[in-house]
mmCIF file of C-alpha atoms and ligand atoms in Angstrom:
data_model
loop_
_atom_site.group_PDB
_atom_site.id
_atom_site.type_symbol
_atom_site.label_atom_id
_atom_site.label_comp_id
_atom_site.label_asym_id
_atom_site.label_seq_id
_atom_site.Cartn_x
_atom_site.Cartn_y
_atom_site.Cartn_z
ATOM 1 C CA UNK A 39 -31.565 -41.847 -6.441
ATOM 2 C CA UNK A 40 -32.047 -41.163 -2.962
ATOM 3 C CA UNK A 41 -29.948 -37.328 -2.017
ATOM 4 C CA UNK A 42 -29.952 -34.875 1.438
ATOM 5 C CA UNK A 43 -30.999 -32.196 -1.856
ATOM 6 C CA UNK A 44 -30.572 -28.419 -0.392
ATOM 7 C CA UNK A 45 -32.967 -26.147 -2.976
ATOM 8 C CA UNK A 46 -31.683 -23.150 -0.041
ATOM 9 C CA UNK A 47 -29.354 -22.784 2.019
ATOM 10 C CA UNK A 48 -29.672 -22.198 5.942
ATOM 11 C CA UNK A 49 -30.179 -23.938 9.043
ATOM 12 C CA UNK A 50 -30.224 -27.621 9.538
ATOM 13 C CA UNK A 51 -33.699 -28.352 8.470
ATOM 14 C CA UNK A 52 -32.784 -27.433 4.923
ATOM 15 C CA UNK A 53 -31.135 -30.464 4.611
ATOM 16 C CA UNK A 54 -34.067 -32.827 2.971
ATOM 17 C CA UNK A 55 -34.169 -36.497 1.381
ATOM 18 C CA UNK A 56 -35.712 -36.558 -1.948
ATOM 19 C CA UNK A 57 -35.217 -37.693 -5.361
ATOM 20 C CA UNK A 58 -32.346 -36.215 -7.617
ATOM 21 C CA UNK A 59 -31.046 -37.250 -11.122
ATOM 22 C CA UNK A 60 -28.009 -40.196 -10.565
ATOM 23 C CA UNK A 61 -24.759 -38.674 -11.724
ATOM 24 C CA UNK A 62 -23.229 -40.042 -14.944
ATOM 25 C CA UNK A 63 -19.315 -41.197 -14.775
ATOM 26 C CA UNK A 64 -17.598 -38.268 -16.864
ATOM 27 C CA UNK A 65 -14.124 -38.588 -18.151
ATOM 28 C CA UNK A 66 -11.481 -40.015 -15.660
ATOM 29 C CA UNK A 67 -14.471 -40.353 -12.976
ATOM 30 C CA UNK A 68 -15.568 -43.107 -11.044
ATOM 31 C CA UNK A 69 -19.639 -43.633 -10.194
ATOM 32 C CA UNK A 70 -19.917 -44.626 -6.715
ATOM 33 C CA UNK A 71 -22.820 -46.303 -4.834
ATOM 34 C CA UNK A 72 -21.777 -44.519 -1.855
ATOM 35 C CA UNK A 73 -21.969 -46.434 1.666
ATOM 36 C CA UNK A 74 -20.872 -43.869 4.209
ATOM 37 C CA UNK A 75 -20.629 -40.114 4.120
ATOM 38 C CA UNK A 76 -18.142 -38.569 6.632
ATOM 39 C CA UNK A 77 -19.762 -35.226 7.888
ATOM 40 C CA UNK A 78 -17.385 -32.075 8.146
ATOM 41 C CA UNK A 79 -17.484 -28.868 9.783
ATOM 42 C CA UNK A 80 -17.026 -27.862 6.380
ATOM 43 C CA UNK A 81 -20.573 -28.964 5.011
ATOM 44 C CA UNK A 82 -22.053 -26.844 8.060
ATOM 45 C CA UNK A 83 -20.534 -24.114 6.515
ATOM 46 C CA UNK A 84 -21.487 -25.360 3.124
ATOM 47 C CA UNK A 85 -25.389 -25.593 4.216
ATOM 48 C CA UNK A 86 -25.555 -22.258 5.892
ATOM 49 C CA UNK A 87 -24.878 -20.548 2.786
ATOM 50 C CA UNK A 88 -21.253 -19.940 3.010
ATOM 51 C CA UNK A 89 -19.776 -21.497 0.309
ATOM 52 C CA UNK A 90 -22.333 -19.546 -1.713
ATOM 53 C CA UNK A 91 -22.873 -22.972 -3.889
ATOM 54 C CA UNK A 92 -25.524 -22.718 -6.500
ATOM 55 C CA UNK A 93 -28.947 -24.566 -5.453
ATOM 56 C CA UNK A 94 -30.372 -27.513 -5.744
ATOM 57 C CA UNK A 95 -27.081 -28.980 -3.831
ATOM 58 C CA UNK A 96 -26.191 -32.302 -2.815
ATOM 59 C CA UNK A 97 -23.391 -31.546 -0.268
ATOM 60 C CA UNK A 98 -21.225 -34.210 1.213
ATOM 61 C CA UNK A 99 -17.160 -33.916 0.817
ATOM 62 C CA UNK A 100 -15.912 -37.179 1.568
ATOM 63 C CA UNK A 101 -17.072 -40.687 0.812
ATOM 64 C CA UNK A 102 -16.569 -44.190 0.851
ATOM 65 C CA UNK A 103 -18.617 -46.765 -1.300
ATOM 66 C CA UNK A 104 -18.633 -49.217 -3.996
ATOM 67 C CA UNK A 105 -17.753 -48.507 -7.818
ATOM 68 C CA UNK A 106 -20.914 -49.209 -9.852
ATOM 69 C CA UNK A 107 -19.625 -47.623 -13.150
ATOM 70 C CA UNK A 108 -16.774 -45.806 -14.645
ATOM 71 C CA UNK A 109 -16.080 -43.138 -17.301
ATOM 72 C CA UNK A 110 -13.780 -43.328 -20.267
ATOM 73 C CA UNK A 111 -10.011 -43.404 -19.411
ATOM 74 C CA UNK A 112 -11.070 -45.739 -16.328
ATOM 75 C CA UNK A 113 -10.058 -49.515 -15.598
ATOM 76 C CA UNK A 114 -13.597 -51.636 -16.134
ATOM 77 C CA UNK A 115 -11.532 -54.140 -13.557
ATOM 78 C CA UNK A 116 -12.213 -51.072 -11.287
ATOM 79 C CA UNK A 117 -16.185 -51.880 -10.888
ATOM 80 C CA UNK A 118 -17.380 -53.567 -7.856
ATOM 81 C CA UNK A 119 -13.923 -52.331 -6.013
ATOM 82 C CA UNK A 120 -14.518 -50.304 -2.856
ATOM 83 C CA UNK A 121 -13.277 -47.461 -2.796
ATOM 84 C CA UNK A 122 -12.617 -44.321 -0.631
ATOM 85 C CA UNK A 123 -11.875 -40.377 -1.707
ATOM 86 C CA UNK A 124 -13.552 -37.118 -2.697
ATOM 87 C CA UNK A 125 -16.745 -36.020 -4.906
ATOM 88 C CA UNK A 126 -15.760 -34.225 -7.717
ATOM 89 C CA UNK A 127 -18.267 -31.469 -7.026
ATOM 90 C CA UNK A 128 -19.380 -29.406 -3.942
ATOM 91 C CA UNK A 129 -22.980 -30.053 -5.548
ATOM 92 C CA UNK A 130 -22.867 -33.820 -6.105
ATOM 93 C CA UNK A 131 -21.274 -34.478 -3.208
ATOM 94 C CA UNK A 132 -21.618 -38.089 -0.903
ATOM 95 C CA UNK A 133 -25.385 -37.349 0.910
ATOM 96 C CA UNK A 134 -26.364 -38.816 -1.655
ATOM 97 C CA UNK A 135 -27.066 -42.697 -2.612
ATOM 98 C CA UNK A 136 -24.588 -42.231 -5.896
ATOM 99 C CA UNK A 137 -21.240 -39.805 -6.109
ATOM 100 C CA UNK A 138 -18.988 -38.962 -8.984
ATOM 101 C CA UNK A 139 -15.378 -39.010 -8.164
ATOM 102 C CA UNK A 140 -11.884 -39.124 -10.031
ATOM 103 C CA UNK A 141 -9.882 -38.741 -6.548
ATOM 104 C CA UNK A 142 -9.782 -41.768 -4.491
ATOM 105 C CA UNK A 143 -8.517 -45.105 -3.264
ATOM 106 C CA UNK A 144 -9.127 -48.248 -2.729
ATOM 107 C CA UNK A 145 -10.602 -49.835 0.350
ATOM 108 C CA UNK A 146 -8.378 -52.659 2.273
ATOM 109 C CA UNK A 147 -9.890 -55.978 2.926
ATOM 110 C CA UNK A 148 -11.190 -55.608 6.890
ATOM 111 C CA UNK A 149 -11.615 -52.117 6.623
ATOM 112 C CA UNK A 150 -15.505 -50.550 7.210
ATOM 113 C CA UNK A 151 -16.874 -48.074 4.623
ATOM 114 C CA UNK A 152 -17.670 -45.884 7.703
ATOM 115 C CA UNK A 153 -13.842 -46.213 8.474
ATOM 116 C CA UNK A 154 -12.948 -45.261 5.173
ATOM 117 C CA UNK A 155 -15.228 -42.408 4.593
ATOM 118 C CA UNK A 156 -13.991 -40.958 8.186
ATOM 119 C CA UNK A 157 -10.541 -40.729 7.009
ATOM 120 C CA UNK A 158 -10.373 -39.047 3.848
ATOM 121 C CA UNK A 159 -10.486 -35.741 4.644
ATOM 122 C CA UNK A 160 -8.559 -36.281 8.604
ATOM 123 C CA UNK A 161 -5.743 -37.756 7.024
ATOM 124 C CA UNK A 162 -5.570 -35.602 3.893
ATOM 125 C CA UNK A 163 -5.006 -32.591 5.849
ATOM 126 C CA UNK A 164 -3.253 -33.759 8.343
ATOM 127 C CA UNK A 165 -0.663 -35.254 5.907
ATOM 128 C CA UNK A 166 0.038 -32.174 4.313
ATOM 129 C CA UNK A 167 0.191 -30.068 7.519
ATOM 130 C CA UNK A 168 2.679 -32.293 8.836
ATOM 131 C CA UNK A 169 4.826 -31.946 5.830
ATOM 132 C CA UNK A 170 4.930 -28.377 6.332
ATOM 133 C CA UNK A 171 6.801 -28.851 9.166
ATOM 134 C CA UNK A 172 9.424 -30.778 8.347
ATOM 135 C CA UNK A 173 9.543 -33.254 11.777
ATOM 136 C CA UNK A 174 12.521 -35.327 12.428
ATOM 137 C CA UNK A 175 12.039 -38.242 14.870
ATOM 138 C CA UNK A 176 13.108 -37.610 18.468
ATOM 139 C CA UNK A 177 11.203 -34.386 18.443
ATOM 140 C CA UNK A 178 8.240 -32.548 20.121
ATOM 141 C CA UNK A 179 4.726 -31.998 18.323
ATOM 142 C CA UNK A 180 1.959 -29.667 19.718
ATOM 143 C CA UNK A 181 -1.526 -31.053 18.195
ATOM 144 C CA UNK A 182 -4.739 -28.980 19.341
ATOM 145 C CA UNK A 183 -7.920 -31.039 18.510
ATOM 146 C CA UNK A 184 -5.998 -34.127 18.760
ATOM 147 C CA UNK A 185 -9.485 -35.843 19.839
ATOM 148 C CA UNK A 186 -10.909 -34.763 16.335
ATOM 149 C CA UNK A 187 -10.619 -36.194 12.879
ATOM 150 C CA UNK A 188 -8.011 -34.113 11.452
ATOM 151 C CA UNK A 189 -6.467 -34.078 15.095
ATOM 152 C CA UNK A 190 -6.188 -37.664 15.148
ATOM 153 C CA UNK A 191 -4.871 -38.127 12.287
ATOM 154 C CA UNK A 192 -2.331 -35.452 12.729
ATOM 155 C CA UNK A 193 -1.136 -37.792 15.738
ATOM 156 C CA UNK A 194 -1.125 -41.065 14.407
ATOM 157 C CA UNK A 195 0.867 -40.252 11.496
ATOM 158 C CA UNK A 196 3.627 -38.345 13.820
ATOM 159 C CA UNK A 197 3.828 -40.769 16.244
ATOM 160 C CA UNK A 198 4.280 -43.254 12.908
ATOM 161 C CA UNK A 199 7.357 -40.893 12.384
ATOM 162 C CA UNK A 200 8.706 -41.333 15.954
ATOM 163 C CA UNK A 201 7.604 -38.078 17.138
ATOM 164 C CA UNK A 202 6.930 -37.439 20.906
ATOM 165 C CA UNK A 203 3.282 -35.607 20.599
ATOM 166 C CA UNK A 204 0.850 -33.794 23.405
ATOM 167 C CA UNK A 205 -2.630 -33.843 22.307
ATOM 168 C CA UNK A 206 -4.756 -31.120 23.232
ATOM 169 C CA UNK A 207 -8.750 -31.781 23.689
ATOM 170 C CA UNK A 208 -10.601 -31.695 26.279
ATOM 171 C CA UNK A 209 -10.577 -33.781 29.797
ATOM 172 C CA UNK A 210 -13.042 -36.011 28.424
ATOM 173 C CA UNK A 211 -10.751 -37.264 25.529
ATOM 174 C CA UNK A 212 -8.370 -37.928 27.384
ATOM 175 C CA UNK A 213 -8.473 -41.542 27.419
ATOM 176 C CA UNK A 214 -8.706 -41.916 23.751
ATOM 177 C CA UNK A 215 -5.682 -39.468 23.068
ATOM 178 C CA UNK A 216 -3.245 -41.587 25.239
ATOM 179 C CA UNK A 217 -4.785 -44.567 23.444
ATOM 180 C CA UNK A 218 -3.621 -42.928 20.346
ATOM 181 C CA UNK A 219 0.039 -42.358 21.715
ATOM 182 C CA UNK A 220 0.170 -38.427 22.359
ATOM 183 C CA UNK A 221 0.335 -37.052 26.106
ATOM 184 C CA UNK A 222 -3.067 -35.808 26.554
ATOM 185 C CA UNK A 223 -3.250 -31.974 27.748
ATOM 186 C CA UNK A 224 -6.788 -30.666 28.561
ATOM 187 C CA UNK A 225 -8.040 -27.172 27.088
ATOM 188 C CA UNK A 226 -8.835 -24.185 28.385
ATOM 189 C CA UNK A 227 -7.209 -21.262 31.036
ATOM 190 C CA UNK A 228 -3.437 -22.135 31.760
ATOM 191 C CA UNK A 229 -2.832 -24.259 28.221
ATOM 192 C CA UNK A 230 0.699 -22.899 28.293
ATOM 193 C CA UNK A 231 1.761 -24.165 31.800
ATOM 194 C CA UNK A 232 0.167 -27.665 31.486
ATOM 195 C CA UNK A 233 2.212 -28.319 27.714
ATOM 196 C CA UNK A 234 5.077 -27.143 29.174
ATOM 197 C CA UNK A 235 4.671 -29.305 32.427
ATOM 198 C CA UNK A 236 4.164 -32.125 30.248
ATOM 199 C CA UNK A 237 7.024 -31.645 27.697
ATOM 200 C CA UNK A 238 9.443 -30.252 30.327
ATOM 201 C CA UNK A 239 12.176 -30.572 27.674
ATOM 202 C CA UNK A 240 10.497 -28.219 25.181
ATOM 203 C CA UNK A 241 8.306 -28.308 22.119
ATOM 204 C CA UNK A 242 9.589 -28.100 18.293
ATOM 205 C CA UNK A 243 6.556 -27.531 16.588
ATOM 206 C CA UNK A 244 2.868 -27.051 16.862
ATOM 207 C CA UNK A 245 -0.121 -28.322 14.701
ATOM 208 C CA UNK A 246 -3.527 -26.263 15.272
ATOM 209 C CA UNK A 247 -6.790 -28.414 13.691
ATOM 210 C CA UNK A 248 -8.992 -26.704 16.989
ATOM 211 C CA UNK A 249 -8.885 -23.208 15.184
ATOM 212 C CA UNK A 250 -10.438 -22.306 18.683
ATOM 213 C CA UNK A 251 -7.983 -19.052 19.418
ATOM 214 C CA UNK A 252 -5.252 -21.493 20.956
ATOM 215 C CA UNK A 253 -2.840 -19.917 18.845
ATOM 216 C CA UNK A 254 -1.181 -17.150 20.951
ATOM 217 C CA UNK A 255 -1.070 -19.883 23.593
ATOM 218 C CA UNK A 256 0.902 -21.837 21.165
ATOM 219 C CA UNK A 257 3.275 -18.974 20.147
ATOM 220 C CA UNK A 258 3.960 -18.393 23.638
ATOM 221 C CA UNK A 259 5.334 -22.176 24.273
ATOM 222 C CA UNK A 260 7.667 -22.248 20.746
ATOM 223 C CA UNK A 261 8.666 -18.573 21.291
ATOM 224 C CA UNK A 262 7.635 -17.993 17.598
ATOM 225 C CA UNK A 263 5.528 -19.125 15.057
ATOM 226 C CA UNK A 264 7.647 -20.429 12.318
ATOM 227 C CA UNK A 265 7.730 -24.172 13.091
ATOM 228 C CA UNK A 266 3.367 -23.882 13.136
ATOM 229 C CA UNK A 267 0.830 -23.983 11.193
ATOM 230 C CA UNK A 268 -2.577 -24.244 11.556
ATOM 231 C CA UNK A 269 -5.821 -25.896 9.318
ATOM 232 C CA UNK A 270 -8.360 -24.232 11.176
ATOM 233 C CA UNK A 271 -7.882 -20.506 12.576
ATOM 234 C CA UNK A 272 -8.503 -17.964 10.174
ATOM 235 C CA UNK A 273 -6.550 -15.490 12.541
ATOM 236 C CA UNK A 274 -3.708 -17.183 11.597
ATOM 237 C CA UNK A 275 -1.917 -14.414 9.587
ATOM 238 C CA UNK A 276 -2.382 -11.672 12.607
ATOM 239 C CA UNK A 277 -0.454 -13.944 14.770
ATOM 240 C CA UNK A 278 2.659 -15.229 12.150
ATOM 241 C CA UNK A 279 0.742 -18.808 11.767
ATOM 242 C CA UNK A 280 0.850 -20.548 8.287
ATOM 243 C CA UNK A 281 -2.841 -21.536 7.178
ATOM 244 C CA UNK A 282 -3.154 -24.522 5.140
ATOM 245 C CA UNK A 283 -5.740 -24.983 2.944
ATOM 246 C CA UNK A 284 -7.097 -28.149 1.104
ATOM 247 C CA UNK A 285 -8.995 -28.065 -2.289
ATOM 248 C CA UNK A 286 -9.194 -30.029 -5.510
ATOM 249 C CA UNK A 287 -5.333 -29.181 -6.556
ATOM 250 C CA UNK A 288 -3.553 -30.229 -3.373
ATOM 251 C CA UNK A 289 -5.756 -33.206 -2.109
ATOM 252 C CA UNK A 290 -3.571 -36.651 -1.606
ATOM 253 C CA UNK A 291 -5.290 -39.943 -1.451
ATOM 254 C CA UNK A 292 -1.999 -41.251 -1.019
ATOM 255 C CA UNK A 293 -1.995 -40.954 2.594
ATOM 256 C CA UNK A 294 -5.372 -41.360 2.856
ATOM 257 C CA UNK A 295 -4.812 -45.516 1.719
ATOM 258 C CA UNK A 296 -1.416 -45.228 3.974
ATOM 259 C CA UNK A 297 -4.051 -44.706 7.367
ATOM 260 C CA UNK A 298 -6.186 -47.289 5.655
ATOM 261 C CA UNK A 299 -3.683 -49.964 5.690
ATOM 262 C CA UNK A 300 -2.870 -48.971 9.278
ATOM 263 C CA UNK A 301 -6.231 -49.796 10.320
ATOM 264 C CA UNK A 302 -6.439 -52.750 8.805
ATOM 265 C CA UNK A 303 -2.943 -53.911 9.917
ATOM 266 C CA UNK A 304 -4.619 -52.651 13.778
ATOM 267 C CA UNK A 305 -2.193 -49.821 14.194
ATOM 268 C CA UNK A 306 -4.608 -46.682 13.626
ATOM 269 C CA UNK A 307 -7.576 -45.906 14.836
ATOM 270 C CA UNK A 308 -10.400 -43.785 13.319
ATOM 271 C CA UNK A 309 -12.984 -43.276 16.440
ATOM 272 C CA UNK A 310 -16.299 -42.855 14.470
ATOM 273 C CA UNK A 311 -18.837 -41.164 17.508
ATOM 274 C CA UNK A 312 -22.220 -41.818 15.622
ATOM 275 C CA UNK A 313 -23.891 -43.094 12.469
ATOM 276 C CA UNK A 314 -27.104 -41.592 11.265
ATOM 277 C CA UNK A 315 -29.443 -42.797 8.513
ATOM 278 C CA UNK A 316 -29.472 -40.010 5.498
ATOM 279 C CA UNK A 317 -32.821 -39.518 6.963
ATOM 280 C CA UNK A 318 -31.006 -38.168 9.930
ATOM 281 C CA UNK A 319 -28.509 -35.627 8.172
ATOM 282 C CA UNK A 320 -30.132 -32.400 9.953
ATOM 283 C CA UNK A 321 -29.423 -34.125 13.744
ATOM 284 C CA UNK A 322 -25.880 -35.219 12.562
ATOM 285 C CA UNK A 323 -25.175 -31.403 11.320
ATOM 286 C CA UNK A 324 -26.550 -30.480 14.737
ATOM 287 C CA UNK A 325 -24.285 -32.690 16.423
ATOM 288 C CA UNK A 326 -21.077 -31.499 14.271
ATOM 289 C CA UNK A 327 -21.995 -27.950 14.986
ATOM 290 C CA UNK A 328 -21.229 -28.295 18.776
ATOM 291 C CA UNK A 329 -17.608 -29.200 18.131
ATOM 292 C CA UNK A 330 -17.708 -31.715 20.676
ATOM 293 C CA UNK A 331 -18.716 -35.390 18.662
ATOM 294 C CA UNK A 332 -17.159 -37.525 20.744
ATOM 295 C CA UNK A 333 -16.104 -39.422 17.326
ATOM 296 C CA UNK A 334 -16.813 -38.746 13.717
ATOM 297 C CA UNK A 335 -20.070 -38.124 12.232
ATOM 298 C CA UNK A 336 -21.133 -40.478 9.664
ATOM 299 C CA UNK A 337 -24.339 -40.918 7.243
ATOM 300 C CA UNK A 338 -25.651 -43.515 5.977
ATOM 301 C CA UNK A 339 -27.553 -42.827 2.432
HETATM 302 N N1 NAP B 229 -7.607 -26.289 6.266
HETATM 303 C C1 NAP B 229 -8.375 -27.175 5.680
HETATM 304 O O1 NAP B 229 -8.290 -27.398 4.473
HETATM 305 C C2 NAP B 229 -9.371 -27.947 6.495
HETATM 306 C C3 NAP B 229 -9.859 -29.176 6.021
HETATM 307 C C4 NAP B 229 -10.761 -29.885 6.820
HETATM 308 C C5 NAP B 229 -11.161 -29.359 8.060
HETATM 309 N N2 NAP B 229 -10.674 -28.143 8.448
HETATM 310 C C6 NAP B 229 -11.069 -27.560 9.748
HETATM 311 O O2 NAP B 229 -10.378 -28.245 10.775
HETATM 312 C C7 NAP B 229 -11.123 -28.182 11.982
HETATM 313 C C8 NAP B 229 -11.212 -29.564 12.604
HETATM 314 O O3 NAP B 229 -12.000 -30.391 11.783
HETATM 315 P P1 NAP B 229 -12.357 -31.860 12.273
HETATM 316 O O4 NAP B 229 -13.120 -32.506 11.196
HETATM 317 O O5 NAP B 229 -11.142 -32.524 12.817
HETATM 318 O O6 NAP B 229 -13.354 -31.511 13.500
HETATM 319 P P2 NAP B 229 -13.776 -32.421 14.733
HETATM 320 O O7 NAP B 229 -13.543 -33.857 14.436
HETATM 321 O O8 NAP B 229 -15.135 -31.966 15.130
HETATM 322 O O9 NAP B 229 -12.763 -32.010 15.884
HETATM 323 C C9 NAP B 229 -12.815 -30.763 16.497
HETATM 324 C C10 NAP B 229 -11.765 -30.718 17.591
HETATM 325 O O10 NAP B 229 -11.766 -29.405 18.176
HETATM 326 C C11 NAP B 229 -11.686 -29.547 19.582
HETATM 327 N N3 NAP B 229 -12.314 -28.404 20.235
HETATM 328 C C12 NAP B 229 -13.627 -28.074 20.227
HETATM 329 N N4 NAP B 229 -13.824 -26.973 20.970
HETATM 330 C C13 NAP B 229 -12.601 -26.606 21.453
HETATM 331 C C14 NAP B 229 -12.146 -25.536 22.262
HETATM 332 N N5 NAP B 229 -12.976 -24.608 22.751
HETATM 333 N N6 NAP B 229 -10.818 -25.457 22.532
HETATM 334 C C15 NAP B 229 -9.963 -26.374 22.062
HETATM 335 N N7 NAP B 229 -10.332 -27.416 21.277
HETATM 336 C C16 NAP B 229 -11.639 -27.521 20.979
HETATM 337 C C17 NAP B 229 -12.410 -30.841 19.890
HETATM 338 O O11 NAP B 229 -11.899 -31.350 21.087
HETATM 339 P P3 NAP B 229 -12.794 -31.890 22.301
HETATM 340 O O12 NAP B 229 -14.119 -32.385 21.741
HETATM 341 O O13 NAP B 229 -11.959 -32.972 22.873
HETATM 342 O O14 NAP B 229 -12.983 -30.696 23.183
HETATM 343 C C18 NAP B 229 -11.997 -31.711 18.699
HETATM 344 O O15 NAP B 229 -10.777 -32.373 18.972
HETATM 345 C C19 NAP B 229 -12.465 -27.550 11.620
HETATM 346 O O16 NAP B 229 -12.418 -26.177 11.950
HETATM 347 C C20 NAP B 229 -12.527 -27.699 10.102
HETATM 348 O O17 NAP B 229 -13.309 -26.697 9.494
HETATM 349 C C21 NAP B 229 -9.797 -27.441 7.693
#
């Protein structure tokens, strides 16, 4: 098959097409013929060396595609179903024409594979964020990076819960995060005074998927940290802030196939900014890196 195969880690360039071995369906797994690859400031990390995986890697942490094969232990009615979820392994991951999974869901009628594949990991994380912070409807929600993927998400699903939120992105975004139903609030010097002027009754809790130093800014509005968390700022500890983390033990494809349904039903929208061939996947890790993508990043193997 066809794989973005990193033999070393570094800059973009390292990411090259080239033949690899197809993955065999193990146990419980699912072999995918994958159709789009969402691309994650994760995998920049991955491909600079950070994750310290072993080489030859095929990186690529979310997926959606069709199911050519399956494993013992899986439903044969399952082939030829599209489906949606996580590779298995950091190294066999979704730049690649096949994928090996045993986490995922299935794909509504309507829905687009590049839809799919840019929700996984958004609604994942913002799913379980949320949960840590216990909203009741009526209230007040803080999300930074609303204009992102897990941002987004983060939004959609509280405003599904009847919670008032303020999305924080930049200027540009604006647009899109009112289209999304938050207030939008622009980044940037005097944060603080332009939540409060647009949530002049207060603000319950705050949701940080920027991890852009916004969190002493969002301390200052709640008057503490214990209704916050964040998925993104590694300072979080210094400043009182709950991390969340996602890996292979806490990842839910439950509400992953919830946001699915609400984009085919028309009531969510996953804003996808550009589609590159595998070909492409050193300009689309370019384009991640500047934390502005207008959209998520997608491949195409
Ligand atoms: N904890 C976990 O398990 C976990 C899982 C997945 C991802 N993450 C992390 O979550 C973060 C978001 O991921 P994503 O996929 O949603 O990224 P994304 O789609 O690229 O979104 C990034 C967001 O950050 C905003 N942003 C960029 N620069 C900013 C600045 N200087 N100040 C304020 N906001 C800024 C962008 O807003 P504008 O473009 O509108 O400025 C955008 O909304 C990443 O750091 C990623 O590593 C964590």
């Amino acid at each position: 098959m066809k794989a973005a195969v990193i033999t070393s880690f570094g800059n973009p360039s390292v990411l090259r097409v080239s033949d690899a071995p197809r993955p065999d369906p193990g146990r419980g797994q699912v072999l995918a013929r994958v159709h789009a690859a969402g691309v994650n400031p994760a995998e920049i990390l991955a491909r600079a060396g950070a994750f310290h995986l072993q080489a030859p890697a095929i990186i690529g942490f979310e997926f959606a595609g069709v199911v050519e094969a399956v494993g013992p232990g899986v439903d044969e009615d399952l082939v030829g179903k599209r489906v949606a979820g996580w590779p298995d392994s950091a190294t066999q991951g979704s730049y690649a024409e096949y994928t090996v999974s045993s986490n995922y869901t299935t794909i509504p009628d309507g829905v687009s594979f590049e839809d799919a594949a840019a929700t996984v990991i958004g609604a994942d994380n913002a799913a379980r964020a949320l949960g840590l912070l216990h909203l009741r409807a009526g209230e007040t929600l803080v999300v930074t990076g609303a204009s992102g993927a897990l941002g987004s998400a983060a939004v959609q699903f509280a405003r599904h819960q009847d919670v008032t939120v303020i999305g924080v992105a930049s200027e540009a975004n604006a647009d899109f995060v009112r289209s999304i139903g938050a207030t939008p609030v622009a980044h940037g010097p005097g944060l603080v005074g332009r939540i409060r002027a647009a949530a002049p009754s207060g603000v319950d809790a705050a949701l940080d998927t920027a991890g852009k130093g916004l969190l002493p800014d969002l301390v200052e509005v709640l008057g503490s940290p214990d209704r916050m968390v964040t998925l993104a700022d590694r300072d979080a500890a210094r400043h009182g802030v709950e991390f969340s983390a996602g890996h292979s033990g806490n990842r839910d494809h439950r509400p992953v196939r919830k946001a699915l349904e609400l984009i085919a039903a028309g009531e969510w929208t996953t804003r996808i900014g550009r589609s590159f061939p595998l070909a492409d996947a050193a300009e689309a890790h370019r384009l991640v890196a500047t934390g502005h993508t207008g959209g998520k990043v997608i491949l195409i193997p």
